[in-house]
Tab-separated table of C-alpha atoms and ligand atoms in Angstrom:
chain	number	residue	atom	x	y	z
A	1	UNK	CA	-147.665	-115.680	18.071
A	2	UNK	CA	-150.446	-116.637	15.685
A	3	UNK	CA	-153.106	-114.282	14.407
A	4	UNK	CA	-156.610	-115.644	14.230
A	5	UNK	CA	-159.964	-114.428	13.024
A	6	UNK	CA	-162.384	-115.637	15.650
A	7	UNK	CA	-166.169	-115.466	15.797
A	8	UNK	CA	-167.194	-113.141	18.620
A	9	UNK	CA	-170.828	-112.537	17.662
A	10	UNK	CA	-172.885	-115.589	16.708
A	11	UNK	CA	-175.976	-113.527	15.839
A	12	UNK	CA	-174.282	-111.335	13.210
A	13	UNK	CA	-174.192	-112.226	9.501
A	14	UNK	CA	-171.252	-114.250	8.135
A	15	UNK	CA	-168.559	-111.630	7.560
A	16	UNK	CA	-169.541	-109.547	10.588
A	17	UNK	CA	-169.077	-110.616	14.197
A	18	UNK	CA	-165.460	-111.682	13.656
A	19	UNK	CA	-162.570	-110.289	15.720
A	20	UNK	CA	-158.848	-110.253	15.053
A	21	UNK	CA	-156.744	-111.763	17.862
A	22	UNK	CA	-153.026	-112.210	18.381
A	23	UNK	CA	-152.537	-115.418	20.354
A	24	UNK	CA	-149.384	-116.554	22.134
A	25	UNK	CA	-148.626	-120.083	20.863
A	26	UNK	CA	-147.582	-121.061	24.416
A	27	UNK	CA	-151.142	-120.509	25.708
A	28	UNK	CA	-152.596	-123.696	27.301
A	29	UNK	CA	-155.029	-125.525	24.973
A	30	UNK	CA	-153.102	-124.982	21.706
A	31	UNK	CA	-151.902	-128.133	19.920
A	32	UNK	CA	-149.858	-128.032	16.700
A	33	UNK	CA	-149.876	-131.098	14.452
A	34	UNK	CA	-147.421	-130.949	11.505
A	35	UNK	CA	-148.587	-131.656	7.940
A	36	UNK	CA	-145.818	-133.079	5.750
A	37	UNK	CA	-146.287	-132.009	2.136
A	38	UNK	CA	-145.766	-133.951	-1.115
A	39	UNK	CA	-142.163	-132.705	-1.303
A	40	UNK	CA	-141.562	-134.058	2.257
A	41	UNK	CA	-141.163	-130.499	3.577
A	42	UNK	CA	-142.800	-129.286	6.768
A	43	UNK	CA	-144.188	-125.818	6.165
A	44	UNK	CA	-147.792	-126.118	7.373
A	45	UNK	CA	-149.596	-127.412	10.441
A	46	UNK	CA	-153.021	-128.229	11.750
A	47	UNK	CA	-153.576	-126.053	14.825
A	48	UNK	CA	-156.180	-127.021	17.435
A	49	UNK	CA	-157.626	-124.614	20.005
A	50	UNK	CA	-159.292	-126.194	23.053
A	51	UNK	CA	-160.798	-123.672	25.485
A	52	UNK	CA	-157.956	-121.245	24.812
A	53	UNK	CA	-158.223	-118.006	26.778
A	54	UNK	CA	-156.829	-114.816	25.243
A	55	UNK	CA	-156.432	-111.513	27.147
A	56	UNK	CA	-158.518	-108.695	25.675
A	57	UNK	CA	-155.387	-106.550	25.104
A	58	UNK	CA	-154.412	-109.073	22.388
A	59	UNK	CA	-157.377	-107.976	20.266
A	60	UNK	CA	-156.279	-105.975	17.216
A	61	UNK	CA	-158.595	-103.047	16.563
A	62	UNK	CA	-162.268	-103.059	17.414
A	63	UNK	CA	-164.354	-106.061	18.413
A	64	UNK	CA	-166.330	-107.609	15.509
A	65	UNK	CA	-164.395	-105.623	12.855
A	66	UNK	CA	-161.860	-108.392	12.149
A	67	UNK	CA	-163.061	-109.166	8.621
A	68	UNK	CA	-162.550	-105.514	7.592
A	69	UNK	CA	-158.912	-105.729	8.745
A	70	UNK	CA	-158.540	-109.169	7.152
A	71	UNK	CA	-159.751	-107.909	3.759
A	72	UNK	CA	-157.105	-105.157	3.868
A	73	UNK	CA	-154.388	-107.702	4.733
A	74	UNK	CA	-155.623	-110.200	2.125
A	75	UNK	CA	-155.431	-107.515	-0.577
A	76	UNK	CA	-151.747	-107.048	0.233
A	77	UNK	CA	-151.118	-110.790	0.607
A	78	UNK	CA	-152.670	-111.500	-2.806
A	79	UNK	CA	-150.692	-108.686	-4.432
A	80	UNK	CA	-147.520	-110.135	-2.874
A	81	UNK	CA	-148.374	-113.663	-4.074
A	82	UNK	CA	-148.077	-112.395	-7.677
A	83	UNK	CA	-144.272	-112.580	-7.052
A	84	UNK	CA	-143.187	-111.050	-10.331
A	85	UNK	CA	-139.506	-110.760	-9.320
A	86	UNK	CA	-139.361	-114.410	-8.336
A	87	UNK	CA	-140.977	-115.514	-11.606
A	88	UNK	CA	-138.540	-113.394	-13.641
A	89	UNK	CA	-135.644	-115.155	-11.930
A	90	UNK	CA	-137.244	-118.581	-12.518
A	91	UNK	CA	-137.896	-117.703	-16.167
A	92	UNK	CA	-134.170	-116.963	-16.523
A	93	UNK	CA	-133.399	-120.378	-15.015
A	94	UNK	CA	-135.900	-122.083	-17.358
A	95	UNK	CA	-134.259	-120.479	-20.391
A	96	UNK	CA	-130.797	-121.500	-19.224
A	97	UNK	CA	-131.908	-125.125	-18.762
A	98	UNK	CA	-133.754	-125.115	-22.104
A	99	UNK	CA	-130.564	-123.894	-23.802
A	100	UNK	CA	-128.556	-126.742	-22.254
A	101	UNK	CA	-131.065	-129.437	-23.238
A	102	UNK	CA	-130.973	-130.656	-26.834
A	103	UNK	CA	-133.823	-131.641	-29.143
A	104	UNK	CA	-133.070	-132.947	-32.648
A	105	UNK	CA	-129.482	-131.741	-32.273
A	106	UNK	CA	-130.422	-128.159	-31.354
A	107	UNK	CA	-131.028	-126.371	-28.030
A	108	UNK	CA	-134.554	-127.109	-26.766
A	109	UNK	CA	-135.230	-123.362	-26.451
A	110	UNK	CA	-134.960	-123.138	-30.269
A	111	UNK	CA	-137.602	-125.844	-30.740
A	112	UNK	CA	-140.618	-123.947	-32.169
A	113	UNK	CA	-143.194	-125.623	-29.905
A	114	UNK	CA	-141.204	-125.342	-26.685
A	115	UNK	CA	-139.911	-121.870	-27.568
A	116	UNK	CA	-143.477	-120.678	-28.209
A	117	UNK	CA	-144.580	-121.875	-24.749
A	118	UNK	CA	-141.704	-119.980	-23.111
A	119	UNK	CA	-142.450	-116.843	-25.167
A	120	UNK	CA	-146.169	-116.970	-24.294
A	121	UNK	CA	-145.274	-117.275	-20.607
A	122	UNK	CA	-142.844	-114.364	-20.803
A	123	UNK	CA	-145.536	-112.157	-22.398
A	124	UNK	CA	-147.987	-113.070	-19.619
A	125	UNK	CA	-145.322	-112.211	-17.052
A	126	UNK	CA	-144.606	-108.819	-18.649
A	127	UNK	CA	-148.341	-108.045	-18.671
A	128	UNK	CA	-148.601	-109.088	-15.022
A	129	UNK	CA	-145.669	-106.861	-14.082
A	130	UNK	CA	-147.362	-103.832	-15.662
A	131	UNK	CA	-150.616	-104.618	-13.865
A	132	UNK	CA	-148.802	-105.013	-10.536
A	133	UNK	CA	-147.099	-101.638	-11.125
A	134	UNK	CA	-150.516	-100.048	-11.731
A	135	UNK	CA	-151.778	-101.451	-8.416
A	136	UNK	CA	-148.605	-100.328	-6.614
A	137	UNK	CA	-148.880	-96.812	-8.038
A	138	UNK	CA	-152.511	-96.508	-6.965
A	139	UNK	CA	-151.338	-97.665	-3.512
A	140	UNK	CA	-148.864	-94.754	-3.422
A	141	UNK	CA	-151.780	-92.489	-4.290
A	142	UNK	CA	-153.429	-93.715	-1.061
A	143	UNK	CA	-155.766	-96.312	-2.577
A	144	UNK	CA	-155.141	-99.783	-1.127
A	145	UNK	CA	-155.373	-102.864	-3.371
A	146	UNK	CA	-159.031	-103.781	-3.768
A	147	UNK	CA	-160.536	-106.742	-5.625
A	148	UNK	CA	-157.979	-106.308	-8.430
A	149	UNK	CA	-155.560	-108.124	-6.080
A	150	UNK	CA	-157.550	-111.276	-6.954
A	151	UNK	CA	-156.509	-110.920	-10.621
A	152	UNK	CA	-152.855	-110.587	-9.608
A	153	UNK	CA	-153.137	-113.658	-7.397
A	154	UNK	CA	-154.664	-115.835	-10.129
A	155	UNK	CA	-152.341	-114.743	-12.926
A	156	UNK	CA	-149.216	-114.773	-10.736
A	157	UNK	CA	-149.846	-118.305	-9.480
A	158	UNK	CA	-150.781	-119.619	-12.938
A	159	UNK	CA	-147.440	-118.292	-14.210
A	160	UNK	CA	-145.536	-119.804	-11.266
A	161	UNK	CA	-147.132	-123.210	-11.831
A	162	UNK	CA	-146.520	-123.070	-15.582
A	163	UNK	CA	-142.843	-122.265	-14.931
A	164	UNK	CA	-142.476	-125.401	-12.792
A	165	UNK	CA	-144.276	-127.470	-15.462
A	166	UNK	CA	-141.995	-126.222	-18.250
A	167	UNK	CA	-138.890	-126.833	-16.136
A	168	UNK	CA	-139.900	-130.451	-15.571
A	169	UNK	CA	-140.768	-130.780	-19.268
A	170	UNK	CA	-137.406	-129.284	-20.273
A	171	UNK	CA	-135.266	-131.730	-18.314
A	172	UNK	CA	-137.527	-134.765	-18.905
A	173	UNK	CA	-136.286	-137.893	-17.075
A	174	UNK	CA	-133.650	-135.952	-15.080
A	175	UNK	CA	-136.495	-134.519	-12.966
A	176	UNK	CA	-137.914	-137.911	-12.036
A	177	UNK	CA	-135.702	-139.020	-9.097
A	178	UNK	CA	-136.731	-137.450	-5.791
A	179	UNK	CA	-133.143	-136.922	-4.690
A	180	UNK	CA	-133.513	-135.926	-1.015
A	181	UNK	CA	-129.843	-136.692	-0.216
A	182	UNK	CA	-128.711	-134.063	-2.732
A	183	UNK	CA	-131.425	-131.582	-1.688
A	184	UNK	CA	-130.281	-131.851	1.934
A	185	UNK	CA	-126.670	-131.302	0.842
A	186	UNK	CA	-125.622	-134.823	1.891
A	187	UNK	CA	-124.274	-135.527	-1.610
A	188	UNK	CA	-122.194	-133.169	-3.702
A	189	UNK	CA	-123.951	-134.107	-6.952
A	190	UNK	CA	-127.434	-135.243	-7.965
A	191	UNK	CA	-128.008	-138.947	-8.517
A	192	UNK	CA	-128.551	-138.275	-12.254
A	193	UNK	CA	-125.370	-136.180	-12.500
A	194	UNK	CA	-127.454	-133.153	-13.605
A	195	UNK	CA	-127.563	-130.906	-10.532
A	196	UNK	CA	-129.842	-128.209	-12.014
A	197	UNK	CA	-132.620	-130.778	-12.465
A	198	UNK	CA	-132.458	-132.316	-8.970
A	199	UNK	CA	-134.826	-129.886	-7.143
A	200	UNK	CA	-137.366	-129.634	-9.970
A	201	UNK	CA	-139.726	-132.478	-9.017
A	202	UNK	CA	-139.939	-131.157	-5.432
A	203	UNK	CA	-140.406	-127.621	-6.738
A	204	UNK	CA	-143.173	-128.767	-9.107
A	205	UNK	CA	-145.072	-130.520	-6.302
A	206	UNK	CA	-144.556	-127.692	-3.822
A	207	UNK	CA	-145.980	-125.102	-6.207
A	208	UNK	CA	-149.383	-126.853	-6.413
A	209	UNK	CA	-150.047	-124.909	-3.178
A	210	UNK	CA	-150.002	-121.505	-4.850
A	211	UNK	CA	-153.459	-121.824	-6.403
A	212	UNK	CA	-154.818	-122.782	-2.945
A	213	UNK	CA	-153.219	-120.472	-0.345
A	214	UNK	CA	-154.237	-116.847	0.110
A	215	UNK	CA	-157.749	-117.984	-0.915
A	216	UNK	CA	-158.103	-120.548	-3.713
A	217	UNK	CA	-158.107	-119.316	-7.317
A	218	UNK	CA	-161.738	-120.422	-7.692
A	219	UNK	CA	-162.674	-118.111	-4.822
A	220	UNK	CA	-160.690	-115.273	-6.478
A	221	UNK	CA	-162.802	-115.813	-9.608
A	222	UNK	CA	-165.947	-115.484	-7.484
A	223	UNK	CA	-164.600	-112.181	-6.089
A	224	UNK	CA	-163.783	-110.885	-9.580
A	225	UNK	CA	-167.228	-111.788	-10.900
A	226	UNK	CA	-169.000	-110.124	-7.964
A	227	UNK	CA	-166.779	-107.111	-7.203
A	228	UNK	CA	-165.344	-106.219	-10.633
A	229	UNK	CA	-167.762	-107.596	-13.232
A	230	UNK	CA	-170.796	-106.997	-10.993
A	231	UNK	CA	-172.383	-110.349	-11.858
B	301	FAD	C1	-149.039	-124.049	1.798
B	301	FAD	C2	-150.263	-123.451	2.432
B	301	FAD	C3	-150.106	-122.453	3.390
B	301	FAD	C4	-151.213	-121.900	4.002
B	301	FAD	N1	-151.027	-120.932	4.950
B	301	FAD	C5	-152.080	-120.438	5.617
B	301	FAD	C6	-151.921	-119.465	6.657
B	301	FAD	O1	-150.792	-119.049	6.949
B	301	FAD	N2	-153.010	-119.021	7.312
B	301	FAD	C7	-154.263	-119.477	6.997
B	301	FAD	O2	-155.235	-119.052	7.630
B	301	FAD	N3	-154.452	-120.375	6.024
B	301	FAD	C8	-153.393	-120.859	5.336
B	301	FAD	N4	-153.597	-121.803	4.328
B	301	FAD	C9	-154.962	-122.276	4.087
B	301	FAD	C10	-155.541	-121.722	2.795
B	301	FAD	O3	-155.845	-120.357	2.904
B	301	FAD	C11	-156.795	-122.579	2.455
B	301	FAD	O4	-156.363	-123.900	2.213
B	301	FAD	C12	-157.485	-122.029	1.226
B	301	FAD	O5	-158.043	-120.757	1.477
B	301	FAD	C13	-158.578	-122.973	0.724
B	301	FAD	O6	-159.510	-123.224	1.742
B	301	FAD	P1	-159.886	-124.712	2.167
B	301	FAD	O7	-158.595	-125.510	2.302
B	301	FAD	O8	-160.808	-124.623	3.336
B	301	FAD	O9	-160.627	-125.322	0.898
B	301	FAD	P2	-162.192	-125.419	0.682
B	301	FAD	O10	-162.830	-124.070	0.921
B	301	FAD	O11	-162.694	-126.607	1.433
B	301	FAD	O12	-162.241	-125.690	-0.893
B	301	FAD	C14	-162.007	-126.981	-1.477
B	301	FAD	C15	-162.128	-126.815	-2.987
B	301	FAD	O13	-163.430	-126.313	-3.331
B	301	FAD	C16	-163.343	-125.084	-4.039
B	301	FAD	N5	-164.396	-124.165	-3.551
B	301	FAD	C17	-164.744	-123.944	-2.259
B	301	FAD	N6	-165.747	-123.045	-2.187
B	301	FAD	C18	-166.024	-122.683	-3.479
B	301	FAD	C19	-166.952	-121.755	-4.069
B	301	FAD	N7	-167.802	-121.039	-3.306
B	301	FAD	N8	-166.923	-121.617	-5.419
B	301	FAD	C20	-166.050	-122.341	-6.199
B	301	FAD	N9	-165.168	-123.234	-5.684
B	301	FAD	C21	-165.149	-123.391	-4.356
B	301	FAD	C22	-161.952	-124.527	-3.688
B	301	FAD	O14	-161.456	-123.685	-4.708
B	301	FAD	C23	-161.123	-125.792	-3.562
B	301	FAD	O15	-160.697	-126.240	-4.829
B	301	FAD	C24	-152.513	-122.361	3.677
B	301	FAD	C25	-152.678	-123.363	2.695
B	301	FAD	C26	-151.572	-123.893	2.082
B	301	FAD	C27	-151.774	-124.965	1.030
């Protein structure tokens, strides 16, 4: 199944007149064309709908109220995209790699410039975690995530992208080969001999998506300026 927001009233203003449909992907008229990403992975598609007919019982909720439901779902999606747990794990990995790598005869993590970047990132992540907890606790009090989810989305994805940048920086030339044979488990060891570094180039490229999906970070800034700052 795919869920789609479809225009059902052409006279209504932009965010109104949209309905929420669940569509069976086997319905005649649907064509799926894969998009292969920079890391050679297939995780997204172009989907074409040509005269697709959907039974009315597949409509979720009321006709023309789809954007209201979508906003609720997007609030949760954007809160989820913050991915604090994932970033904490990746920060642990970054520190481990930066301890293994040497600069001027000492672990890279002890280099004042590199160490300061890691510390600044860790502080941002701690602050994000507290903000996510505030949103989660207001959710338990019955208040769904509103426009503050846009702040979590921006900050969470900036942290995720910075983590991938620092990982690539930490291992330097070891990250350069795009070692698909190792990534697909065809070889036991990476071509450079440094297994930890082998996925990092692919990971770096893949994470460019995070500031786009769930609504681009520029759009989140528009939401913050209108809904929170009242500009
Ligand atoms: C990996 C991945 C998975 C995805 N999964 C899904 C999915 O499951 N379901 C789904 O529906 N979509 C999905 N998307 C699509 C995603 O939501 C859109 O790509 C995203 O919302 C950006 O929209 P767009 O591509 O139309 O860019 P556009 O709106 O064409 O924007 C292009 C550029 O212009 C900027 N821009 C546009 N309008 C403004 C403005 N008013 N002010 C300032 N800047 C602006 C944008 O920030 C962006 O940099 C996915 C995308 C990716 C990359």
